[in-house]
């Protein structure tokens, strides 16, 4: 017996996000960073991020992270970026 669509869930965790990126189904660094932030900081409006650790965990170059955050800022998803990377997510 199949579940109704309203009860269906899709778990997006680190392994699944890395798998999706590896399959090249998600090619935008902006989108990838957005989902990585959601996985690591669900529901947080202003997470403090250790840039080096975050980049290692998500297999990102620091420059790619900063570019993606800039793109997310243009979309009004990231409100502010400081040198400590205390982000405000909207």
JSON list of C-alpha atoms in Angstrom, two decimals:
[
{"chain": "A", "resi": 1, "resn": "UNK", "atom": "CA", "xyz": [0.00, 0.00, 0.00]},
{"chain": "A", "resi": 2, "resn": "UNK", "atom": "CA", "xyz": [1.43, 3.39, -0.94]},
{"chain": "A", "resi": 3, "resn": "UNK", "atom": "CA", "xyz": [1.34, 6.46, 1.26]},
{"chain": "A", "resi": 4, "resn": "UNK", "atom": "CA", "xyz": [-0.69, 9.48, 0.23]},
{"chain": "A", "resi": 5, "resn": "UNK", "atom": "CA", "xyz": [1.47, 12.29, -1.16]},
{"chain": "A", "resi": 6, "resn": "UNK", "atom": "CA", "xyz": [0.66, 14.48, 1.84]},
{"chain": "A", "resi": 7, "resn": "UNK", "atom": "CA", "xyz": [2.47, 12.00, 4.14]},
{"chain": "A", "resi": 8, "resn": "UNK", "atom": "CA", "xyz": [5.52, 11.58, 1.90]},
{"chain": "A", "resi": 9, "resn": "UNK", "atom": "CA", "xyz": [8.85, 13.04, 3.02]},
{"chain": "A", "resi": 10, "resn": "UNK", "atom": "CA", "xyz": [12.21, 13.46, 1.38]},
{"chain": "A", "resi": 11, "resn": "UNK", "atom": "CA", "xyz": [15.20, 13.62, 3.67]},
{"chain": "A", "resi": 12, "resn": "UNK", "atom": "CA", "xyz": [17.87, 16.03, 2.50]},
{"chain": "A", "resi": 13, "resn": "UNK", "atom": "CA", "xyz": [20.92, 15.48, 4.67]},
{"chain": "A", "resi": 14, "resn": "UNK", "atom": "CA", "xyz": [24.62, 16.00, 4.02]},
{"chain": "A", "resi": 15, "resn": "UNK", "atom": "CA", "xyz": [25.13, 12.65, 2.27]},
{"chain": "A", "resi": 16, "resn": "UNK", "atom": "CA", "xyz": [22.13, 13.16, 0.01]},
{"chain": "A", "resi": 17, "resn": "UNK", "atom": "CA", "xyz": [23.12, 16.72, -0.87]},
{"chain": "A", "resi": 18, "resn": "UNK", "atom": "CA", "xyz": [26.67, 15.61, -1.70]},
{"chain": "A", "resi": 19, "resn": "UNK", "atom": "CA", "xyz": [25.23, 12.78, -3.83]},
{"chain": "A", "resi": 20, "resn": "UNK", "atom": "CA", "xyz": [22.95, 15.17, -5.72]},
{"chain": "A", "resi": 21, "resn": "UNK", "atom": "CA", "xyz": [25.88, 17.53, -6.33]},
{"chain": "A", "resi": 22, "resn": "UNK", "atom": "CA", "xyz": [28.09, 14.61, -7.43]},
{"chain": "A", "resi": 23, "resn": "UNK", "atom": "CA", "xyz": [25.46, 13.55, -9.97]},
{"chain": "A", "resi": 24, "resn": "UNK", "atom": "CA", "xyz": [25.57, 17.13, -11.29]},
{"chain": "A", "resi": 25, "resn": "UNK", "atom": "CA", "xyz": [21.87, 17.56, -10.64]},
{"chain": "A", "resi": 26, "resn": "UNK", "atom": "CA", "xyz": [22.66, 20.68, -8.62]},
{"chain": "A", "resi": 27, "resn": "UNK", "atom": "CA", "xyz": [25.27, 22.78, -10.39]},
{"chain": "A", "resi": 28, "resn": "UNK", "atom": "CA", "xyz": [24.71, 26.24, -8.91]},
{"chain": "A", "resi": 29, "resn": "UNK", "atom": "CA", "xyz": [27.05, 27.04, -6.01]},
{"chain": "A", "resi": 30, "resn": "UNK", "atom": "CA", "xyz": [24.43, 29.49, -4.74]},
{"chain": "A", "resi": 31, "resn": "UNK", "atom": "CA", "xyz": [21.75, 26.80, -4.54]},
{"chain": "A", "resi": 32, "resn": "UNK", "atom": "CA", "xyz": [24.18, 24.25, -3.10]},
{"chain": "A", "resi": 33, "resn": "UNK", "atom": "CA", "xyz": [25.26, 26.64, -0.32]},
{"chain": "A", "resi": 34, "resn": "UNK", "atom": "CA", "xyz": [21.63, 27.53, 0.40]},
{"chain": "A", "resi": 35, "resn": "UNK", "atom": "CA", "xyz": [20.74, 23.87, 0.94]},
{"chain": "A", "resi": 36, "resn": "UNK", "atom": "CA", "xyz": [23.95, 23.21, 2.91]},
{"chain": "A", "resi": 37, "resn": "UNK", "atom": "CA", "xyz": [23.03, 26.08, 5.24]},
{"chain": "A", "resi": 38, "resn": "UNK", "atom": "CA", "xyz": [19.54, 24.62, 5.66]},
{"chain": "A", "resi": 39, "resn": "UNK", "atom": "CA", "xyz": [21.01, 21.22, 6.54]},
{"chain": "A", "resi": 40, "resn": "UNK", "atom": "CA", "xyz": [23.55, 22.61, 9.03]},
{"chain": "A", "resi": 41, "resn": "UNK", "atom": "CA", "xyz": [21.46, 25.43, 10.52]},
{"chain": "A", "resi": 42, "resn": "UNK", "atom": "CA", "xyz": [17.77, 24.55, 10.17]},
{"chain": "A", "resi": 43, "resn": "UNK", "atom": "CA", "xyz": [15.55, 27.32, 11.42]},
{"chain": "A", "resi": 44, "resn": "UNK", "atom": "CA", "xyz": [18.43, 29.59, 12.45]},
{"chain": "A", "resi": 45, "resn": "UNK", "atom": "CA", "xyz": [18.12, 33.19, 11.37]},
{"chain": "A", "resi": 46, "resn": "UNK", "atom": "CA", "xyz": [21.68, 34.24, 12.10]},
{"chain": "A", "resi": 47, "resn": "UNK", "atom": "CA", "xyz": [24.07, 31.31, 12.35]},
{"chain": "A", "resi": 48, "resn": "UNK", "atom": "CA", "xyz": [27.72, 31.94, 13.15]},
{"chain": "A", "resi": 49, "resn": "UNK", "atom": "CA", "xyz": [29.75, 29.95, 10.63]},
{"chain": "A", "resi": 50, "resn": "UNK", "atom": "CA", "xyz": [33.30, 28.69, 10.91]},
{"chain": "A", "resi": 51, "resn": "UNK", "atom": "CA", "xyz": [34.21, 29.26, 7.27]},
{"chain": "A", "resi": 52, "resn": "UNK", "atom": "CA", "xyz": [37.09, 26.78, 7.10]},
{"chain": "A", "resi": 53, "resn": "UNK", "atom": "CA", "xyz": [35.13, 23.98, 8.77]},
{"chain": "A", "resi": 54, "resn": "UNK", "atom": "CA", "xyz": [32.02, 24.69, 6.67]},
{"chain": "A", "resi": 55, "resn": "UNK", "atom": "CA", "xyz": [34.03, 24.62, 3.45]},
{"chain": "A", "resi": 56, "resn": "UNK", "atom": "CA", "xyz": [35.76, 21.38, 4.42]},
{"chain": "A", "resi": 57, "resn": "UNK", "atom": "CA", "xyz": [32.48, 19.73, 5.43]},
{"chain": "A", "resi": 58, "resn": "UNK", "atom": "CA", "xyz": [30.76, 20.73, 2.19]},
{"chain": "A", "resi": 59, "resn": "UNK", "atom": "CA", "xyz": [33.80, 20.33, -0.11]},
{"chain": "A", "resi": 60, "resn": "UNK", "atom": "CA", "xyz": [33.81, 23.99, -1.14]},
{"chain": "A", "resi": 61, "resn": "UNK", "atom": "CA", "xyz": [36.51, 26.50, -1.87]},
{"chain": "A", "resi": 62, "resn": "UNK", "atom": "CA", "xyz": [36.27, 29.59, 0.35]},
{"chain": "A", "resi": 63, "resn": "UNK", "atom": "CA", "xyz": [35.95, 31.85, -2.68]},
{"chain": "A", "resi": 64, "resn": "UNK", "atom": "CA", "xyz": [33.00, 29.79, -3.94]},
{"chain": "A", "resi": 65, "resn": "UNK", "atom": "CA", "xyz": [31.32, 30.11, -0.54]},
{"chain": "A", "resi": 66, "resn": "UNK", "atom": "CA", "xyz": [31.71, 33.89, -0.48]},
{"chain": "A", "resi": 67, "resn": "UNK", "atom": "CA", "xyz": [30.47, 34.21, -4.06]},
{"chain": "A", "resi": 68, "resn": "UNK", "atom": "CA", "xyz": [27.44, 32.05, -3.28]},
{"chain": "A", "resi": 69, "resn": "UNK", "atom": "CA", "xyz": [26.71, 34.10, -0.17]},
{"chain": "A", "resi": 70, "resn": "UNK", "atom": "CA", "xyz": [26.92, 37.27, -2.25]},
{"chain": "A", "resi": 71, "resn": "UNK", "atom": "CA", "xyz": [24.44, 35.77, -4.72]},
{"chain": "A", "resi": 72, "resn": "UNK", "atom": "CA", "xyz": [22.15, 34.79, -1.84]},
{"chain": "A", "resi": 73, "resn": "UNK", "atom": "CA", "xyz": [22.39, 38.33, -0.52]},
{"chain": "A", "resi": 74, "resn": "UNK", "atom": "CA", "xyz": [21.23, 39.69, -3.88]},
{"chain": "A", "resi": 75, "resn": "UNK", "atom": "CA", "xyz": [18.19, 37.39, -3.57]},
{"chain": "A", "resi": 76, "resn": "UNK", "atom": "CA", "xyz": [17.54, 38.76, -0.05]},
{"chain": "A", "resi": 77, "resn": "UNK", "atom": "CA", "xyz": [18.08, 35.32, 1.48]},
{"chain": "A", "resi": 78, "resn": "UNK", "atom": "CA", "xyz": [21.25, 36.31, 3.29]},
{"chain": "A", "resi": 79, "resn": "UNK", "atom": "CA", "xyz": [20.76, 39.70, 4.91]},
{"chain": "A", "resi": 80, "resn": "UNK", "atom": "CA", "xyz": [24.28, 40.46, 6.05]},
{"chain": "A", "resi": 81, "resn": "UNK", "atom": "CA", "xyz": [27.75, 39.05, 5.72]},
{"chain": "A", "resi": 82, "resn": "UNK", "atom": "CA", "xyz": [30.42, 40.04, 8.21]},
{"chain": "A", "resi": 83, "resn": "UNK", "atom": "CA", "xyz": [34.02, 39.01, 8.61]},
{"chain": "A", "resi": 84, "resn": "UNK", "atom": "CA", "xyz": [33.01, 36.44, 11.25]},
{"chain": "A", "resi": 85, "resn": "UNK", "atom": "CA", "xyz": [30.25, 35.16, 9.00]},
{"chain": "A", "resi": 86, "resn": "UNK", "atom": "CA", "xyz": [27.43, 35.78, 11.38]},
{"chain": "A", "resi": 87, "resn": "UNK", "atom": "CA", "xyz": [24.69, 35.35, 8.80]},
{"chain": "A", "resi": 88, "resn": "UNK", "atom": "CA", "xyz": [21.13, 36.52, 8.96]},
{"chain": "A", "resi": 89, "resn": "UNK", "atom": "CA", "xyz": [18.95, 34.30, 6.80]},
{"chain": "A", "resi": 90, "resn": "UNK", "atom": "CA", "xyz": [15.51, 35.48, 5.79]}
]
